[in-house]
Amino acid sequence: MNKDVKEVLDKISSGNYNPEEEAIAKLWLHQLHQNDEAGLSEKELHEVSDQMWLSLERNKKQSWNHKYRKSVVYMAAAASLALIVGVGLYFNQQQPLSKPIQSGAYTNDIPAGSNKAYLTLANGKKLVLTNSANGKLAEEAGIKITKTADGQLVYTVADQGEKGIAGYNRIETPRGGQYQLNLPDGTKIWLNSASSLKYPVSFAALKERRVELSGEAYFEVAKDKIHPFIVKSGRQQVQVLGTHFDVNAYPDEQLIKTTLLEGSVKLNEQVILKPGEQSSLTGEKFSVKQVNVNDAIDWKNGEFVFTNESLTSILKKVSRWYDVEIKYVHTPVSVPTFTGSVSRSENISGVLKMLEETSNVRFSIEGRLINIITK
């Protein structure tokens, strides 16, 4: 690699660069984009561009985050070098060398989802938890159900001896909803949008704590070596004694993903996960890989986090959280991928604008229909 390039790149990477060196780095990025006349191989072009972009962004992110706060740390389409360079110029040039692509204007907007759920008791009674007043909601055979000020659903089971209470409750979150609940055994569960959980009214006198999940949920299971906790989701069964993990098992997804944060879990009596691992179940076959677990529970932490994630996958999440329909006006030739993060509390326009600013994808909003225009 050219010596001058390496010297400036080293300074950019360390953060110890002056305005002149920053300007030189931006000029090189522009040259890479225009005609690749930097005297580097194709591999080195990618390396220089990527490192400059990440280093400049890392050293400027505090001032940039002041504007967007929890919106986007950075949003870079990873489809090609030219696209990465274009994004770098757009965010870093005070006087861009080329005119940035303008985001589409939206005639209306859609707010983010919120805490809302529907609870069906074992006796068939249905409760709308969204608008229910705080305090005692229902009491059935010694089960007291309350909702706290922050929207958490809490179950308290009276002492039932060894008899326990028969029957199952079901809690469901609609599209555009999420909810948190505590089961009678002390297990805490967060439900993502468009999800449901079926569970026993009481775990007393049961040999195992078995629940059924459709959609996505994050579990913090109370430890009980005598009574294993089992999560059934479609063709997958997760068995634990006490641990923290996420299960993504939406019916419209091809894979069932299980991500372990701490402890250990056993999947279908075949696979044992370790902390930091994620399994993907396709058909009857498991594959396991190391992941950033925070990416898997971004929704629980109030964010969308994308790591080389396809536009198709991102828009599925957007569709569930904002309760919208997605429609492609033109079938894309190739599907771009993105890396970045956006707050889930943003209106949908905030998410769409971030995607627009880093790709040639454009959106329009018609009621609850999101039209996607690709070039």
Coordinates of C-alpha atoms in Angstrom, one line a residue, residues 92-328:
N92 CA -19.0 14.1 6.5
Q93 CA -18.8 16.8 3.8
Q94 CA -20.0 20.2 4.9
Q95 CA -19.9 21.1 1.2
P96 CA -20.6 17.8 -0.5
L97 CA -18.6 17.1 -3.7
S98 CA -21.8 15.7 -5.2
K99 CA -25.3 16.5 -4.4
P100 CA -26.8 14.1 -1.9
I101 CA -29.9 12.1 -2.7
Q102 CA -33.0 13.8 -1.2
S103 CA -35.3 11.8 1.0
G104 CA -38.9 11.4 0.0
A105 CA -41.6 13.6 1.5
Y106 CA -44.4 11.9 3.4
T107 CA -48.0 13.2 3.4
N108 CA -48.7 11.4 6.7
D109 CA -46.8 9.6 9.4
I110 CA -47.4 6.6 11.7
P111 CA -46.4 6.5 15.4
A112 CA -44.4 3.7 16.9
G113 CA -46.0 0.7 18.7
S114 CA -46.7 0.7 22.4
N115 CA -47.5 -1.5 25.4
K116 CA -50.7 -3.3 24.6
A117 CA -51.9 -6.9 24.8
Y118 CA -55.0 -9.1 25.2
L119 CA -55.3 -11.7 28.0
T120 CA -57.6 -14.7 27.7
L121 CA -58.2 -16.4 31.1
A122 CA -58.7 -20.1 31.5
N123 CA -62.4 -19.5 32.0
G124 CA -62.7 -17.8 28.6
K125 CA -62.9 -14.2 30.0
K126 CA -61.0 -11.7 27.8
L127 CA -59.2 -8.6 29.1
V128 CA -57.9 -5.7 27.1
L129 CA -54.7 -4.8 28.9
T130 CA -54.0 -1.7 26.9
N131 CA -56.7 0.5 28.5
S132 CA -57.2 -1.4 31.8
A133 CA -56.8 0.7 34.9
N134 CA -53.9 0.0 37.2
G135 CA -54.6 -2.2 40.2
K136 CA -56.5 -5.5 40.4
L137 CA -57.8 -6.6 36.9
A138 CA -59.1 -10.1 37.6
E139 CA -59.1 -12.6 40.4
E140 CA -59.7 -16.2 39.6
A141 CA -59.3 -19.1 42.1
G142 CA -56.6 -17.3 44.1
I143 CA -54.8 -15.8 41.1
K144 CA -54.4 -12.0 41.3
I145 CA -53.5 -10.1 38.2
T146 CA -52.3 -6.5 38.4
K147 CA -50.8 -4.0 36.0
T148 CA -48.2 -1.7 37.3
A149 CA -47.8 2.0 36.4
D150 CA -45.1 1.2 33.8
G151 CA -47.5 -1.3 32.0
Q152 CA -46.0 -4.5 33.4
L153 CA -48.4 -7.4 33.9
V154 CA -47.8 -9.1 37.2
Y155 CA -49.3 -12.4 38.4
T156 CA -49.4 -13.3 42.1
V157 CA -50.4 -16.8 43.0
A158 CA -52.0 -17.4 46.4
D159 CA -50.9 -20.5 48.4
Q160 CA -52.7 -23.4 46.8
G161 CA -50.8 -26.3 48.5
E162 CA -50.1 -29.2 46.2
K163 CA -53.4 -28.9 44.3
G164 CA -52.6 -25.9 42.2
I165 CA -55.0 -24.5 39.6
A166 CA -55.9 -26.2 36.4
G167 CA -56.2 -24.5 33.0
Y168 CA -54.2 -22.2 30.8
N169 CA -54.1 -18.5 30.2
R170 CA -53.0 -16.9 26.9
I171 CA -51.6 -13.4 26.4
E172 CA -51.3 -12.0 22.9
T173 CA -49.7 -8.8 21.6
P174 CA -51.1 -7.4 18.3
R175 CA -49.1 -5.9 15.5
G176 CA -47.8 -2.6 16.9
G177 CA -47.8 -3.9 20.5
Q178 CA -45.4 -5.3 23.1
Y179 CA -45.8 -6.4 26.7
Q180 CA -44.0 -7.7 29.7
L181 CA -45.3 -10.2 32.3
N182 CA -44.2 -12.1 35.3
L183 CA -45.3 -15.7 35.6
P184 CA -46.3 -17.2 39.0
D185 CA -42.9 -18.9 39.4
G186 CA -41.1 -15.6 39.1
T187 CA -40.1 -16.0 35.5
K188 CA -40.1 -12.7 33.6
I189 CA -41.1 -12.6 29.9
W190 CA -41.1 -9.8 27.3
L191 CA -43.3 -10.4 24.3
N192 CA -42.5 -8.7 21.0
S193 CA -45.3 -7.5 18.6
A194 CA -47.6 -10.0 16.9
S195 CA -46.7 -12.7 19.5
S196 CA -48.6 -15.0 21.9
L197 CA -47.8 -17.0 24.9
K198 CA -49.9 -19.9 26.4
Y199 CA -49.0 -20.9 30.0
P200 CA -50.5 -22.7 33.0
V201 CA -52.5 -20.6 35.4
S202 CA -50.4 -22.2 38.2
F203 CA -47.2 -24.3 38.1
A204 CA -48.0 -25.8 41.5
A205 CA -48.0 -29.6 41.4
L206 CA -46.7 -29.7 37.9
K207 CA -43.5 -31.6 37.1
E208 CA -42.4 -29.1 34.5
R209 CA -43.1 -25.5 33.6
R210 CA -44.3 -25.7 30.0
V211 CA -45.3 -22.7 27.9
E212 CA -46.1 -22.3 24.2
L213 CA -44.8 -19.4 22.1
S214 CA -45.7 -18.0 18.7
G215 CA -43.7 -15.0 17.6
E216 CA -40.8 -13.6 19.6
A217 CA -40.1 -13.4 23.4
Y218 CA -37.2 -12.8 25.7
F219 CA -37.2 -15.0 28.8
E220 CA -35.5 -14.6 32.2
V221 CA -36.4 -17.9 33.7
A222 CA -36.5 -18.3 37.5
K223 CA -34.2 -21.1 38.7
D224 CA -35.8 -24.4 39.7
K225 CA -33.7 -27.5 39.3
I226 CA -36.6 -29.8 40.1
H227 CA -39.1 -28.3 37.6
P228 CA -37.5 -27.6 34.2
F229 CA -38.8 -24.7 32.1
I230 CA -39.8 -25.7 28.6
V231 CA -40.7 -23.4 25.7
K232 CA -42.5 -25.0 22.8
S233 CA -42.5 -23.0 19.6
G234 CA -43.5 -24.8 16.4
R235 CA -41.1 -27.6 15.7
Q236 CA -38.7 -26.5 18.4
Q237 CA -38.6 -27.2 22.1
V238 CA -36.2 -25.3 24.5
Q239 CA -35.5 -26.8 27.9
V240 CA -33.9 -24.8 30.7
L241 CA -33.5 -24.8 34.5
G242 CA -32.9 -21.1 34.8
T243 CA -31.4 -18.8 32.3
H244 CA -31.8 -15.8 29.9
F245 CA -32.6 -16.3 26.2
D246 CA -34.5 -15.1 23.2
V247 CA -36.7 -17.1 20.9
N248 CA -37.7 -15.8 17.5
A249 CA -40.3 -18.2 16.0
Y250 CA -42.7 -16.1 13.8
P251 CA -44.8 -18.3 11.5
D252 CA -43.9 -16.2 8.5
E253 CA -40.1 -16.7 9.0
Q254 CA -38.2 -19.7 7.6
L255 CA -35.9 -20.0 10.6
I256 CA -36.5 -20.4 14.3
K257 CA -33.7 -18.5 16.1
T258 CA -32.7 -19.0 19.7
T259 CA -30.1 -16.8 21.3
L260 CA -28.6 -17.5 24.7
L261 CA -27.4 -14.7 26.9
E262 CA -26.5 -16.6 30.1
G263 CA -26.8 -20.2 31.5
S264 CA -27.5 -23.0 29.0
V265 CA -30.4 -24.4 27.1
K266 CA -31.1 -27.7 25.3
L267 CA -32.9 -27.7 22.0
N268 CA -35.0 -30.7 20.9
E269 CA -32.7 -32.9 23.0
Q270 CA -30.1 -32.4 20.4
V271 CA -28.2 -29.1 20.8
I272 CA -26.9 -27.4 23.9
L273 CA -26.2 -23.7 23.5
K274 CA -23.6 -21.7 25.3
P275 CA -23.8 -18.0 26.2
G276 CA -23.2 -15.8 23.1
E277 CA -24.4 -18.5 20.7
Q278 CA -27.4 -18.4 18.4
S279 CA -29.1 -21.5 16.8
S280 CA -31.1 -21.5 13.6
L281 CA -33.5 -24.3 13.0
T282 CA -34.3 -25.0 9.3
G283 CA -36.6 -28.0 8.9
E284 CA -35.2 -30.4 11.4
K285 CA -31.6 -29.3 11.2
F286 CA -29.8 -26.9 13.6
S287 CA -26.9 -24.6 12.9
V288 CA -25.1 -22.7 15.6
K289 CA -22.9 -19.6 15.5
Q290 CA -21.4 -16.9 17.8
V291 CA -23.4 -13.6 17.7
N292 CA -23.6 -10.2 19.4
V293 CA -26.5 -11.1 21.7
N294 CA -27.5 -7.4 22.0
D295 CA -28.5 -7.5 18.3
A296 CA -31.0 -10.3 19.1
I297 CA -32.7 -8.4 21.9
D298 CA -32.6 -5.0 20.3
W299 CA -36.4 -4.8 20.3
K300 CA -36.5 -5.4 24.1
N301 CA -34.1 -2.6 24.6
G302 CA -36.2 -0.2 22.4
E303 CA -34.1 -0.3 19.3
F304 CA -33.8 -1.7 15.8
V305 CA -30.3 -2.9 15.3
F306 CA -29.2 -4.0 11.9
T307 CA -25.9 -5.8 11.1
N308 CA -25.5 -6.5 7.4
E309 CA -29.3 -7.1 7.4
S310 CA -31.3 -7.3 4.2
L311 CA -34.0 -4.7 3.4
T312 CA -36.5 -7.6 3.3
S313 CA -35.8 -8.6 6.9
I314 CA -35.8 -5.0 8.1
L315 CA -39.2 -4.3 6.6
K316 CA -40.7 -7.4 8.2
K317 CA -39.7 -5.9 11.6
V318 CA -41.0 -2.5 10.6
S319 CA -44.3 -4.0 9.4
R320 CA -44.9 -5.7 12.7
W321 CA -43.9 -2.8 15.0
Y322 CA -45.8 -0.1 13.1
D323 CA -48.7 -2.4 12.0
V324 CA -48.3 -1.5 8.3
E325 CA -48.5 -3.4 5.0
I326 CA -45.4 -3.4 2.8
K327 CA -45.7 -3.2 -1.0
Y328 CA -43.0 -3.1 -3.7

